[in-house]
Coordinates of C-alpha atoms and ligand atoms in Angstrom, one line a residue:
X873 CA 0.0 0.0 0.0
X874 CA 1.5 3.4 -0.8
X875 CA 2.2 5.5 2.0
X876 CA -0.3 8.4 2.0
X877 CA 2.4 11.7 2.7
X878 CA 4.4 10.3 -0.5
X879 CA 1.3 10.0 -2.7
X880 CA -1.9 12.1 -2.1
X881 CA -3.8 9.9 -4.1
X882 CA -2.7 6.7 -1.9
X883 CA -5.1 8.3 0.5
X884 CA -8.1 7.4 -1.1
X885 CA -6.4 4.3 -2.7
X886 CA -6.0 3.3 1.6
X887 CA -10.0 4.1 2.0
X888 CA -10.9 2.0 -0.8
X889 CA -8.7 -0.9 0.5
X890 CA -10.3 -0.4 4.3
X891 CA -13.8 -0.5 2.9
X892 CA -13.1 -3.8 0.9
X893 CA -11.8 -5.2 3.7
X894 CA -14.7 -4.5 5.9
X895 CA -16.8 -5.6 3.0
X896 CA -15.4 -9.1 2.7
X897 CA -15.3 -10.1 6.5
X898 CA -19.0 -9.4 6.8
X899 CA -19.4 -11.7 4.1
X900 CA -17.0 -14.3 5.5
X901 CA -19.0 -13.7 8.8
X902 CA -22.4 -14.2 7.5
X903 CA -21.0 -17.3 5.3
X904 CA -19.3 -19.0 8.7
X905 CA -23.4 -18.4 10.4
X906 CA -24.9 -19.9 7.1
X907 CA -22.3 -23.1 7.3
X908 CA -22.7 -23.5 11.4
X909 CA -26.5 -23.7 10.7
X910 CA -25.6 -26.6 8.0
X911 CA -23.3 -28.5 10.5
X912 CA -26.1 -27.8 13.4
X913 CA -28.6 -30.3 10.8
X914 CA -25.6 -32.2 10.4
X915 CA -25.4 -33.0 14.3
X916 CA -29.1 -33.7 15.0
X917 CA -28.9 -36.6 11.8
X918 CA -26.0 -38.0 13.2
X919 CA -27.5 -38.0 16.6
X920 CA -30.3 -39.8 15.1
X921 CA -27.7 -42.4 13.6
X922 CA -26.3 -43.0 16.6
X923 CA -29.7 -43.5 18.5
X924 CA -31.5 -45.6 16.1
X925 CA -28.2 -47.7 16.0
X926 CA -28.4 -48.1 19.9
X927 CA -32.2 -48.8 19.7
X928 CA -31.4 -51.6 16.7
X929 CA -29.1 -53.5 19.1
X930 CA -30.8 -53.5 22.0
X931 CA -34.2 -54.5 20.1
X932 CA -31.7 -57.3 19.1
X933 CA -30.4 -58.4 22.5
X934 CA -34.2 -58.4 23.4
X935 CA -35.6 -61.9 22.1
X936 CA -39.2 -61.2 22.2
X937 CA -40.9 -58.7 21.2
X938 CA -41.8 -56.1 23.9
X939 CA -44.1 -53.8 22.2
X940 CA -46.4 -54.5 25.5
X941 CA -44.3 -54.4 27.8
X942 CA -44.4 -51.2 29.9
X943 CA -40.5 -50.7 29.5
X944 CA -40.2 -51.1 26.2
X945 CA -36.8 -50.6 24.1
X946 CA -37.5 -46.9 23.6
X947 CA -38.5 -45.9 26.8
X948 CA -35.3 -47.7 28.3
X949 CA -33.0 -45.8 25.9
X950 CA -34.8 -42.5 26.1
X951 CA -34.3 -42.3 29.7
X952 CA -31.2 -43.5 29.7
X953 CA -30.3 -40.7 27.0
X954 CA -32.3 -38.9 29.2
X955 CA -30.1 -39.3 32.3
X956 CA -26.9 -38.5 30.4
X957 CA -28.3 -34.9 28.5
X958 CA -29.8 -34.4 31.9
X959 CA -33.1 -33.9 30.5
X960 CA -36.8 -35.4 31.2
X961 CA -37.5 -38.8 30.1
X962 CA -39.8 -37.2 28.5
X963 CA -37.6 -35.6 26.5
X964 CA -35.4 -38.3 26.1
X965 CA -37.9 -40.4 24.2
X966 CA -39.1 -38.0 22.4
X967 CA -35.1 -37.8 20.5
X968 CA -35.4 -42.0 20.3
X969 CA -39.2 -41.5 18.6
X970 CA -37.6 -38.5 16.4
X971 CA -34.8 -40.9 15.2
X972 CA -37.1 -43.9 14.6
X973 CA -38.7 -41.4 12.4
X974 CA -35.8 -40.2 11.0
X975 CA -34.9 -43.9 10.0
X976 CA -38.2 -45.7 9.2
X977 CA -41.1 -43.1 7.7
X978 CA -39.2 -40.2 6.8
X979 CA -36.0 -41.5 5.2
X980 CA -35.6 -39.4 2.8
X981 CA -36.4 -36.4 4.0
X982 CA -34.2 -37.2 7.1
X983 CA -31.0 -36.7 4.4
X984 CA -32.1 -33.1 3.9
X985 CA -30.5 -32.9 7.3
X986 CA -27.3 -34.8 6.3
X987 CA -26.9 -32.5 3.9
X988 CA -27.2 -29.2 5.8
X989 CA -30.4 -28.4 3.9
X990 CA -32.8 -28.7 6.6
X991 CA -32.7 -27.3 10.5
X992 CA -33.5 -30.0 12.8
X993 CA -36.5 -27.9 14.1
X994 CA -38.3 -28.1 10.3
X995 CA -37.7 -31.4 10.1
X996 CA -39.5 -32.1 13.7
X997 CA -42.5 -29.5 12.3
X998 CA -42.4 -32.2 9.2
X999 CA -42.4 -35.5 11.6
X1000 CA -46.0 -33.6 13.3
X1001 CA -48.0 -32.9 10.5
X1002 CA -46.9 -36.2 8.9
X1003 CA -48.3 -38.4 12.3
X1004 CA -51.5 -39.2 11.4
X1005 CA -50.5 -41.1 8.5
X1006 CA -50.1 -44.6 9.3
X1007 CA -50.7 -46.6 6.1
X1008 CA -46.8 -47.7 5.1
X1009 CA -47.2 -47.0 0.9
X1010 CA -48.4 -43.8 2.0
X1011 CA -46.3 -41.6 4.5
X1012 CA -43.2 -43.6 1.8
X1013 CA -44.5 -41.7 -1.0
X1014 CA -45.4 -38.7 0.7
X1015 CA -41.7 -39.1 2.1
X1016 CA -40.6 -39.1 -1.1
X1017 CA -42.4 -36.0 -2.2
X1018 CA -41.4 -33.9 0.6
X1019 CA -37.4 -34.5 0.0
X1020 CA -37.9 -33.8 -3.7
X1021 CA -39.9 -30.9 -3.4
X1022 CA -37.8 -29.2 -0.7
X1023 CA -34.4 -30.5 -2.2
X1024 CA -35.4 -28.4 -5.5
X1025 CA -36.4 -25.2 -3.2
X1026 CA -33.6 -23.1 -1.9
X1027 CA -33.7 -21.7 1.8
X1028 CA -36.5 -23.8 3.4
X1029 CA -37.8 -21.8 6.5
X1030 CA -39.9 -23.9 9.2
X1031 CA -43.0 -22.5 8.0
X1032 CA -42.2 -23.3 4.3
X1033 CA -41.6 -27.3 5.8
X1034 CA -44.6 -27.2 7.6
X1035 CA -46.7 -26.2 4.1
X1036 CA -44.7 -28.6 2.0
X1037 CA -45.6 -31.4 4.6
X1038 CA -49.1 -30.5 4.6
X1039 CA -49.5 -30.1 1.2
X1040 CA -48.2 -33.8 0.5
X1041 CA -50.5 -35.3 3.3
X1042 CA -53.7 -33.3 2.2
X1043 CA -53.2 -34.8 -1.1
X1044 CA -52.1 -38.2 -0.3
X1045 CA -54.2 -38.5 2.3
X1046 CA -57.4 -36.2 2.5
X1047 CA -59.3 -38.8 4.0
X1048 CA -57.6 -39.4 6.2
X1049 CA -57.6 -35.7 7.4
X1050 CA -61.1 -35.4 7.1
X1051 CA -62.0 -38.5 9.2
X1052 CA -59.3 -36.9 11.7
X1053 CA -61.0 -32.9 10.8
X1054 CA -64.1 -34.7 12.2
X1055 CA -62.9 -36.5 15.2
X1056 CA -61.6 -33.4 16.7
X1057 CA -63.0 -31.7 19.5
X1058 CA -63.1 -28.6 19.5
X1059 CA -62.9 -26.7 22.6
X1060 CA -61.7 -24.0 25.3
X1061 CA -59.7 -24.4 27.8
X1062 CA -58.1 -21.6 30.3
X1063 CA -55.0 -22.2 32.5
X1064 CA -54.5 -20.0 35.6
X1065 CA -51.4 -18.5 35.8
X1066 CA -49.5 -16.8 39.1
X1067 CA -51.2 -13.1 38.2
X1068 CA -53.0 -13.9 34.6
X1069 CA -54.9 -16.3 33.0
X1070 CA -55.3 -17.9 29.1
X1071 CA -58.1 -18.7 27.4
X1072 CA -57.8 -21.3 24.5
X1073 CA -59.7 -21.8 21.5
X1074 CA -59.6 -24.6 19.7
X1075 CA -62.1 -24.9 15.9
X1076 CA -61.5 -25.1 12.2
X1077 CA -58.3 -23.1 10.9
X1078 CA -61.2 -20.9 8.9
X1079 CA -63.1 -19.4 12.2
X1080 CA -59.4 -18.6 13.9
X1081 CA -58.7 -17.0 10.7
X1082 CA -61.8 -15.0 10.3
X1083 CA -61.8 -14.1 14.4
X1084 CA -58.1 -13.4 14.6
X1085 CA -58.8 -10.8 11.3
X1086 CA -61.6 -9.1 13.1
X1087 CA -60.1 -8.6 16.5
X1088 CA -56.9 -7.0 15.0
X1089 CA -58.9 -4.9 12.5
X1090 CA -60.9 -3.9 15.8
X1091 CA -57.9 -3.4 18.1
X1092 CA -56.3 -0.8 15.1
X1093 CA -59.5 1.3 16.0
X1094 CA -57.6 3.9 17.8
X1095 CA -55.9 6.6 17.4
X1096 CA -52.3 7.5 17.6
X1097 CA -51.8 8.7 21.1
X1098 CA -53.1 5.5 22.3
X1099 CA -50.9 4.1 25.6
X1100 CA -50.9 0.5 24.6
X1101 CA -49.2 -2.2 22.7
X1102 CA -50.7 -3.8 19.6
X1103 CA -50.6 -7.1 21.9
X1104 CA -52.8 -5.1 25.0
X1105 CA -55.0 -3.9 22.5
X1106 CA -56.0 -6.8 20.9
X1107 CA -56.4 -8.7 24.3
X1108 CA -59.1 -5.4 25.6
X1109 CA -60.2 -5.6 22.3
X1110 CA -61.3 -9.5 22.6
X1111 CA -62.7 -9.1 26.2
X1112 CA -64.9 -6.4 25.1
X1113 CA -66.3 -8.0 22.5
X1114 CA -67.2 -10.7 24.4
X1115 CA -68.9 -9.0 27.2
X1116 CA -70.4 -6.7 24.9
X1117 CA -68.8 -3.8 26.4
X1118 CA -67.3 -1.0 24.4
X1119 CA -63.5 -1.0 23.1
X1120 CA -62.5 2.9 23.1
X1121 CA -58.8 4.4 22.3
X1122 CA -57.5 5.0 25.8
X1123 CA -56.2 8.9 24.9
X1124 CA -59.1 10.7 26.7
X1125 CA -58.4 13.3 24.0
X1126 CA -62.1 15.1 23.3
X1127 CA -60.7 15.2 19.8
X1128 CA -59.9 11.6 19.4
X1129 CA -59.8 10.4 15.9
X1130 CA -61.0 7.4 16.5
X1131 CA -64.2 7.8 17.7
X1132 CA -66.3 5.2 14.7
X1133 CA -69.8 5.4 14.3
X1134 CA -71.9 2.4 14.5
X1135 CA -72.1 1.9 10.5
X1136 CA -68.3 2.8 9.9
X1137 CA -67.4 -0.2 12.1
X1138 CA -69.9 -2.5 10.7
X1139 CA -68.6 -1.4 7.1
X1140 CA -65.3 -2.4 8.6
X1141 CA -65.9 -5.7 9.8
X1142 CA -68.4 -6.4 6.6
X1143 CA -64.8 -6.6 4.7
X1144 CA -63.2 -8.6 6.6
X1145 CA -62.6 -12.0 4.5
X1146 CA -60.3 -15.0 4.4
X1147 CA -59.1 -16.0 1.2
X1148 CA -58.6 -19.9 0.3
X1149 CA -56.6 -20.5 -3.6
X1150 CA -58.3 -23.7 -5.0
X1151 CA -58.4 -25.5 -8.7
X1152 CA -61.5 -25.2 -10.2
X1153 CA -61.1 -29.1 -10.3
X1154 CA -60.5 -28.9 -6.8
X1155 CA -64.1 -27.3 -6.0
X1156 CA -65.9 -29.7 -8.2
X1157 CA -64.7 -32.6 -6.8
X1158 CA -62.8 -34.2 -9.7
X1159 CA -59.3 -33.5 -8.5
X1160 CA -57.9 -33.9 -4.6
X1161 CA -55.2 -31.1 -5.4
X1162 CA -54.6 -29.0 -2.1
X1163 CA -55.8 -25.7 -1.8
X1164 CA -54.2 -22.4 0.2
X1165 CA -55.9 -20.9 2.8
X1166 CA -54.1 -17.5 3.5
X1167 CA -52.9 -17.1 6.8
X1168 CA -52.7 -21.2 7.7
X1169 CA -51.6 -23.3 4.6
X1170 CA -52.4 -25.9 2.4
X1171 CA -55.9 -27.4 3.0
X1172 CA -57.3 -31.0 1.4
X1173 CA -59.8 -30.6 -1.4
X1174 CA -62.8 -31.9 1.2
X1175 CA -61.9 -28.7 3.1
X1176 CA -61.5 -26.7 0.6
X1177 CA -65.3 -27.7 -0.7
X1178 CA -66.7 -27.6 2.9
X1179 CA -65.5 -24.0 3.1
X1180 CA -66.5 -23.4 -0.3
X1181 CA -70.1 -24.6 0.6
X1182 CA -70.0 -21.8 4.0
X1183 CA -73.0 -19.6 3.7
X1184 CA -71.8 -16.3 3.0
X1185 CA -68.7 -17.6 1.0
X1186 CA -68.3 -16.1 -2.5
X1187 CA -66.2 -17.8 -4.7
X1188 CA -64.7 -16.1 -7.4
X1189 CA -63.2 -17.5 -10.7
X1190 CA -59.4 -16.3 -11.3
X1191 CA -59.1 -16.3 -15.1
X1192 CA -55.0 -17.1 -15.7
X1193 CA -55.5 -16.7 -19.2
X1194 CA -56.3 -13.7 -19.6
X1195 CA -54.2 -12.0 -17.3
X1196 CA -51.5 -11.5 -19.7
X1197 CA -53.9 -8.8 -20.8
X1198 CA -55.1 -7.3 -18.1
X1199 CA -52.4 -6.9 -15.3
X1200 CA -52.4 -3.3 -14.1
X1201 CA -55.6 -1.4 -13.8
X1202 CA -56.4 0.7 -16.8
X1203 CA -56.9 4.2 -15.0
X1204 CA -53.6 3.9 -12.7
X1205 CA -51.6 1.8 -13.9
X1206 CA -49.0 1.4 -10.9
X1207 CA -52.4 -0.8 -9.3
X1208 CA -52.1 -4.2 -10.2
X1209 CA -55.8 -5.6 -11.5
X1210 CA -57.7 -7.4 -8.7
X1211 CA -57.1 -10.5 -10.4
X1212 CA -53.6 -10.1 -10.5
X1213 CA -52.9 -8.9 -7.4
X1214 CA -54.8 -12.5 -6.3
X1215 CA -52.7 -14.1 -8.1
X1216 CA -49.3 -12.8 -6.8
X1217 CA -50.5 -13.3 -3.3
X1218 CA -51.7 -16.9 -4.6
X1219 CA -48.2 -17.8 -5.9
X1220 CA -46.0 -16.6 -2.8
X1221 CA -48.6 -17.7 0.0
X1222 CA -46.5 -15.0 2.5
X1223 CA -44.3 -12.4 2.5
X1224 CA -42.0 -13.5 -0.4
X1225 CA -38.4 -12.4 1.8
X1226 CA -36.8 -16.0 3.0
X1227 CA -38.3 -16.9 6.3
X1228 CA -40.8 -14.4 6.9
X1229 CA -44.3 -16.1 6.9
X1230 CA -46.5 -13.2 7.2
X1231 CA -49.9 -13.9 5.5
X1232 CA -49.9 -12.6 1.6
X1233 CA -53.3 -10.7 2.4
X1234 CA -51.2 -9.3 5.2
X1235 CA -48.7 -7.5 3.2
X1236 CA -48.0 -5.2 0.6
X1237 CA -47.5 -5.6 -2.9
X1238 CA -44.1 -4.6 -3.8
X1239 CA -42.6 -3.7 -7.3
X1240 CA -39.5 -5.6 -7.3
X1241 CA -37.9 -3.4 -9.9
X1242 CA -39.6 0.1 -8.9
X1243 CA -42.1 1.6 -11.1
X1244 CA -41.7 4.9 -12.8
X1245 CA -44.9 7.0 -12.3
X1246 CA -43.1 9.6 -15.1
X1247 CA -43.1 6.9 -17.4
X1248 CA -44.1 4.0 -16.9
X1249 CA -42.7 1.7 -19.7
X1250 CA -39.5 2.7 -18.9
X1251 CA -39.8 1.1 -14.6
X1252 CA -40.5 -1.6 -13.5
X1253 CA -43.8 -3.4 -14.5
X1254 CA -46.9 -4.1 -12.8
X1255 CA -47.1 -7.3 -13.7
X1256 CA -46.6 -11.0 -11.9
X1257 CA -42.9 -11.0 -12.9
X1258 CA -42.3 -7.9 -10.9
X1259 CA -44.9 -7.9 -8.1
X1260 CA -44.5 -10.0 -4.8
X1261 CA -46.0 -9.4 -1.4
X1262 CA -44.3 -7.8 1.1
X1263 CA -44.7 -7.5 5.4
X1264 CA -44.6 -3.9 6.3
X1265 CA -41.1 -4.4 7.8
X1266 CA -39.5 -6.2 4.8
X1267 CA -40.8 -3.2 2.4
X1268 CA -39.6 -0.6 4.7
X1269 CA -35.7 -2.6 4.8
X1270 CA -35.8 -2.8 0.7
X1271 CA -37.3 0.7 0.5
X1272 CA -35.3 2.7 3.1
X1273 CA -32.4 0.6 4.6
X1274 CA -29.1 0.3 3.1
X1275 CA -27.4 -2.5 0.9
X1276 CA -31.0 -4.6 0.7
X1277 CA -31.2 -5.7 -2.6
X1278 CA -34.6 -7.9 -4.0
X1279 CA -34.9 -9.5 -7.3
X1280 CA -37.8 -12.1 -8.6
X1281 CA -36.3 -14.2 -11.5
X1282 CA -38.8 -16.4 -13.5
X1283 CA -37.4 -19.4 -14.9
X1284 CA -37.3 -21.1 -18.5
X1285 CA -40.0 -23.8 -16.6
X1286 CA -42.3 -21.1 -15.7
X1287 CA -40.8 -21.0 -12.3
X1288 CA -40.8 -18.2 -9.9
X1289 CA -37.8 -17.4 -7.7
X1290 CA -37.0 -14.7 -4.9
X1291 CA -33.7 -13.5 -3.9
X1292 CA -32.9 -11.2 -1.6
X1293 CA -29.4 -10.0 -0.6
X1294 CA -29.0 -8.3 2.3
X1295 CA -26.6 -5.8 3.7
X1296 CA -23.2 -8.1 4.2
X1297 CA -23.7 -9.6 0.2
X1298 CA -25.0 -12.8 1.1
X1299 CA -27.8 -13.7 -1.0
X1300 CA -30.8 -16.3 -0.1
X1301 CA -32.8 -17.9 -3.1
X1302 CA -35.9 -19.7 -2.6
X1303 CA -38.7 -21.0 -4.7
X1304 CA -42.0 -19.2 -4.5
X1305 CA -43.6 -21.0 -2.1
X1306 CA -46.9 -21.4 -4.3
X1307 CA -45.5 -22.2 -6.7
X1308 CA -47.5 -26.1 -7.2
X1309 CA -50.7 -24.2 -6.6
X1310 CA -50.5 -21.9 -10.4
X1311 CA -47.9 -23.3 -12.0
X1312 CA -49.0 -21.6 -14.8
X1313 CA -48.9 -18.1 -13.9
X1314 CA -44.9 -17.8 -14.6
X1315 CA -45.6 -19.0 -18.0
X1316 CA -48.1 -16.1 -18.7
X1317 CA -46.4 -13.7 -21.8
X1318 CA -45.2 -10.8 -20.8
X1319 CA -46.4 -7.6 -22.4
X1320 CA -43.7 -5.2 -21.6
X1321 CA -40.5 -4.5 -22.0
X1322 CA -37.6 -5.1 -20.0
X1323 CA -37.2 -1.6 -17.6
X1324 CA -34.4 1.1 -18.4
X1325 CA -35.0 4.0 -15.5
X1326 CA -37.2 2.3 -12.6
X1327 CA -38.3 5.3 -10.7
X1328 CA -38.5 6.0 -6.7
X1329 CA -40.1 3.5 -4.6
X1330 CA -42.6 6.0 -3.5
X1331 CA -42.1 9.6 -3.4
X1332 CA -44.7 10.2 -1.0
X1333 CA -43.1 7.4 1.6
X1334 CA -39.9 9.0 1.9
X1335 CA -40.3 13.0 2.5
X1336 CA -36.9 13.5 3.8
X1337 CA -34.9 11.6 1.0
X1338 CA -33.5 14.1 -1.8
X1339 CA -34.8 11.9 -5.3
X1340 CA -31.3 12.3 -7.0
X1341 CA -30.1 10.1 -3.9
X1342 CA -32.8 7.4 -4.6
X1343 CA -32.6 7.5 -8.1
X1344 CA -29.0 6.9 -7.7
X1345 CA -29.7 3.5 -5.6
X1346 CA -32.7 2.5 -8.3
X1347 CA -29.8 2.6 -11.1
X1348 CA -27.4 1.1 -8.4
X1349 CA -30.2 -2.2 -7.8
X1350 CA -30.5 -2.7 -11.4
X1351 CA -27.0 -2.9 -12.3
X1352 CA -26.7 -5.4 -9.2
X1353 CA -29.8 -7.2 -10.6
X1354 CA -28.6 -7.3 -14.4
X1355 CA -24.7 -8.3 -12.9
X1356 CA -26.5 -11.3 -10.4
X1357 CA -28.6 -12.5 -13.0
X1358 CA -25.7 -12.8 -15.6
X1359 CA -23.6 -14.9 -13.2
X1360 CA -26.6 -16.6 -12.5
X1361 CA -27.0 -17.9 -16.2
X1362 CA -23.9 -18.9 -16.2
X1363 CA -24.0 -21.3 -12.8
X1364 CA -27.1 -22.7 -14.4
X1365 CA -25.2 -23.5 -17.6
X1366 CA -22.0 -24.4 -15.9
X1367 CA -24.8 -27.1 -13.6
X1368 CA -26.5 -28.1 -16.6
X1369 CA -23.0 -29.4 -18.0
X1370 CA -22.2 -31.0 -14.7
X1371 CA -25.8 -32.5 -14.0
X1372 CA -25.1 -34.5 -17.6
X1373 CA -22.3 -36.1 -16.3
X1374 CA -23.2 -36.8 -12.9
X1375 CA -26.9 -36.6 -12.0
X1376 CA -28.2 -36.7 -7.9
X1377 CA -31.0 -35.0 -7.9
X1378 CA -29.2 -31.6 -6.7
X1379 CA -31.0 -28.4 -6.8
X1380 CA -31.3 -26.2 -10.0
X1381 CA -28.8 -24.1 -9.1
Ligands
ZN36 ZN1 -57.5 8.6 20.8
ZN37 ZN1 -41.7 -10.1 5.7
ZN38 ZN1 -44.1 -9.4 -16.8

């Protein structure tokens, strides 16, 4: 490095050099987390080796089988494993059952730990909502599906594991769910705490959804100088409700800007509605496909028809084939149509940023590559390609925080993926998490062109940013985009080549 009093310049030359520096260790930093999370899933499959190896030997030292007897293999190991991780026995059998699981019904999926894909607590979430399947052909093929399916779909969050495994089982099985749906009791139940108590409601996925909607929309009733928490609201909110008395704003101001009439707050709660994505085949009753109910997951086709059957349910017919024609509303174009903004909160299910489940109804809809309100053909489009749901938090970190950087790729196969980079360079890819439920909709024509000077994000949003500044970060994204997507191509060709020589089922990219 030049010396900085023999070279003026050398002074900037020793910035630059600092701020690379700075630069790469983040990265190397956020890379070591990513690859301790990998050897974490690593761990728990070879602590389910080494337990279902223990269990194997003793059940072979055992001559008889003890399935009756009270102190069976399993409950001998787990509290002996118990004992030495100084844990319950509960506990402790719970790891033997998790490794029987691990070894016998979920096989395959169990590898997505071996191979760092998978956190152990994902694959637990997967080993619940697989339990009610007992039938052998079954929970192997549904096995098999889950491991494909998550293999192929980049960062797999707990909540994208839990849909995957409940998509598989409502369609494998959704009899089996139904007869279950059928046997459950619903119920409430309160526990008494030291100085508070819970009340627990258990019913159909639907009624949580529709009450849960309701109660926030009612608990948002206030007005800004409010005292309490979202949480305290809600919780004064539900009481009052259901002892009838009144839920006021708690500001005492005599010019309190919440103060609804009668009819605004029955207009209010007159909109509130829970969406469910199904096939039209699905509704009929000639296909078993799953269907999407926003907020919970995948549903079986039986539930999907007994909600569809609901008095006071309207179902609506979302025409994929003529969206291409019809994707921004003709009077304001930066509004996607209401039949594509269905659509995009269809195909991503949640919040589309890696591990973030908020509900697609829940969140914005976010042009990936910003629009241009001074001319529009020249921004990003409003159009599937380049719209994606966002929680308010994510859009404020892509829209206001620095070195966030989105992108929404669609894929020769029609395929939708999501990337987001965030501040240290490391960049997560993931599938659209809808993306079995309209596979067609990334194979809709496009009918614009690709985007030369995306505007803002939102003038209006940002009053104290000077516009040259963001303009100068739009430009900045899309040269990041164009430079990410270029190297992109070039994996996926250099994998291709690789994939014909050696093929193990390994992800697309
Ligand atoms: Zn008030
Ligand atoms: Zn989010
Ligand atoms: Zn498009």
């Amino acid at each position: 490095m030049t010396n900085p009093t023999d070279n003026p310049v050398g002074t900037i030359t020793a910035i630059a050099t600092t701020t690379a520096i700075a630069t790469v260790t983040a990265i190397a930093t956020v890379t070591a987390i990513a690859d301790i999370a990998r050897d974490e899933a690593r761990l728990a499959w070879q602590r389910y080796q080494a337990l279902y190896a223990l269990l194997q030997s003793r059940n072979q030292e055992t001559s008889t089988s003890d399935d009756r007897r009270l102190l069976d293999s399993v409950t001998v190991l787990g509290a002996e494993i118990a004992a030495i991780l100084a844990v319950g026995v509960n506990t402790g059998i719970r790891k033997v059952t998790l490794a029987i699981e691990a070894n016998e019904r979920l096989p395959k999926t169990a590898r997505l730990l071996r191979d760092g894909l998978l956190s152990d607590r994902a694959f637990c979430s997967i080993v619940l909502q697989c339990s009610a399947v007992t039938d052998a052909d079954l929970i192997a093929a549904i096995d098999a599906e889950i491991a494909q399916s998550l293999r192929e779909h980049g960062a797999i969050s707990t909540s994208i594991a839990d849909d995957t495994a409940r998509r598989y089982v409502a369609e494998y099985d959704a009899d089996g769910l139904r007869d279950k749906r059928r046997a459950n009791t619903p119920g409430v139940t309160v526990a008494n705490d030291v100085d508070q108590s819970t009340l627990t409601i258990a019913t159909s996925p639907e009624d949580i959804a529709l009450i849960d909607k309701a109660n926030r929309a009612r608990a948002l009733q206030v007005c800004a100088h409010d005292s309490r928490t979202l949480g305290k609201r809600r919780a004064d909110a539900f009481v009052a409700t259901q002892l009838g008395t009144e839920f006021d704003c708690d500001c005492g101001r005599p010019d309190c800007a919440a103060k609804a009439s009668a009819e605004q707050v029955d207009a209010q709660f007159a909109r509130i509605v829970v969406h469910v994505i199904a096939d039209a085949a699905t509704l009929r009753g000639t296909s078993d496909k799953a269907a999407y109910l926003d907020g919970f997951g995948p549903i079986d086709a039986h539930h999907a028809r007994e909600i569809a059957d609901r008095p006071g349910t309207l179902v609506r017919t979302l025409d994929l084939a003529g969206l291409a024609d019809r994707t921004a509303q003709a009077a304001d174009p930066y509004r996607p149509t209401a039949a594509c903004a269905t659509a995009v909160r269809g195909l991503h299910g949640t919040c589309a940023v890696a591990g973030c489940s908020r509900p697609a109804w829940s969140c914005d809809l976010d042009h990936v590559t910003e629009y241009n309100h001074d001319a529009p053909a020249a921004g990003g489009a409003t159009c599937p390609c380049n719209l994606q749901p966002k929680c308010r938090l994510h859009h404020l970190l892509k829209t206001f925080a620095d070195g966030w950087l989105d992108d929404q790729i669609t894929d020769a196969d029609g395929t939708v993926w999501t990337e987001t980079t965030t501040p240290s360079g490391y960049t997560v890819r993931a599938r659209a998490r809808n993306h079995w439920l309209l596979p067609e909709l990334g194979l809709i024509p496009c009918r614009h062109g690709e985007p030369t000077a995306p505007g803002a994000s939102d003038p209006t949003d940002q009053p104290e940013r000077s516009r040259t500044r963001t303009e100068a970060k739009q430009a900045y994204r899309m040269r990041l985009r164009a430079q990410r997507r270029y190297r992109l191509a070039c994996t996926a060709a250099a994998n291709a080549r690789a994939a014909s020589l050696a093929s193990d089922g390994e992800p697309p990219f």
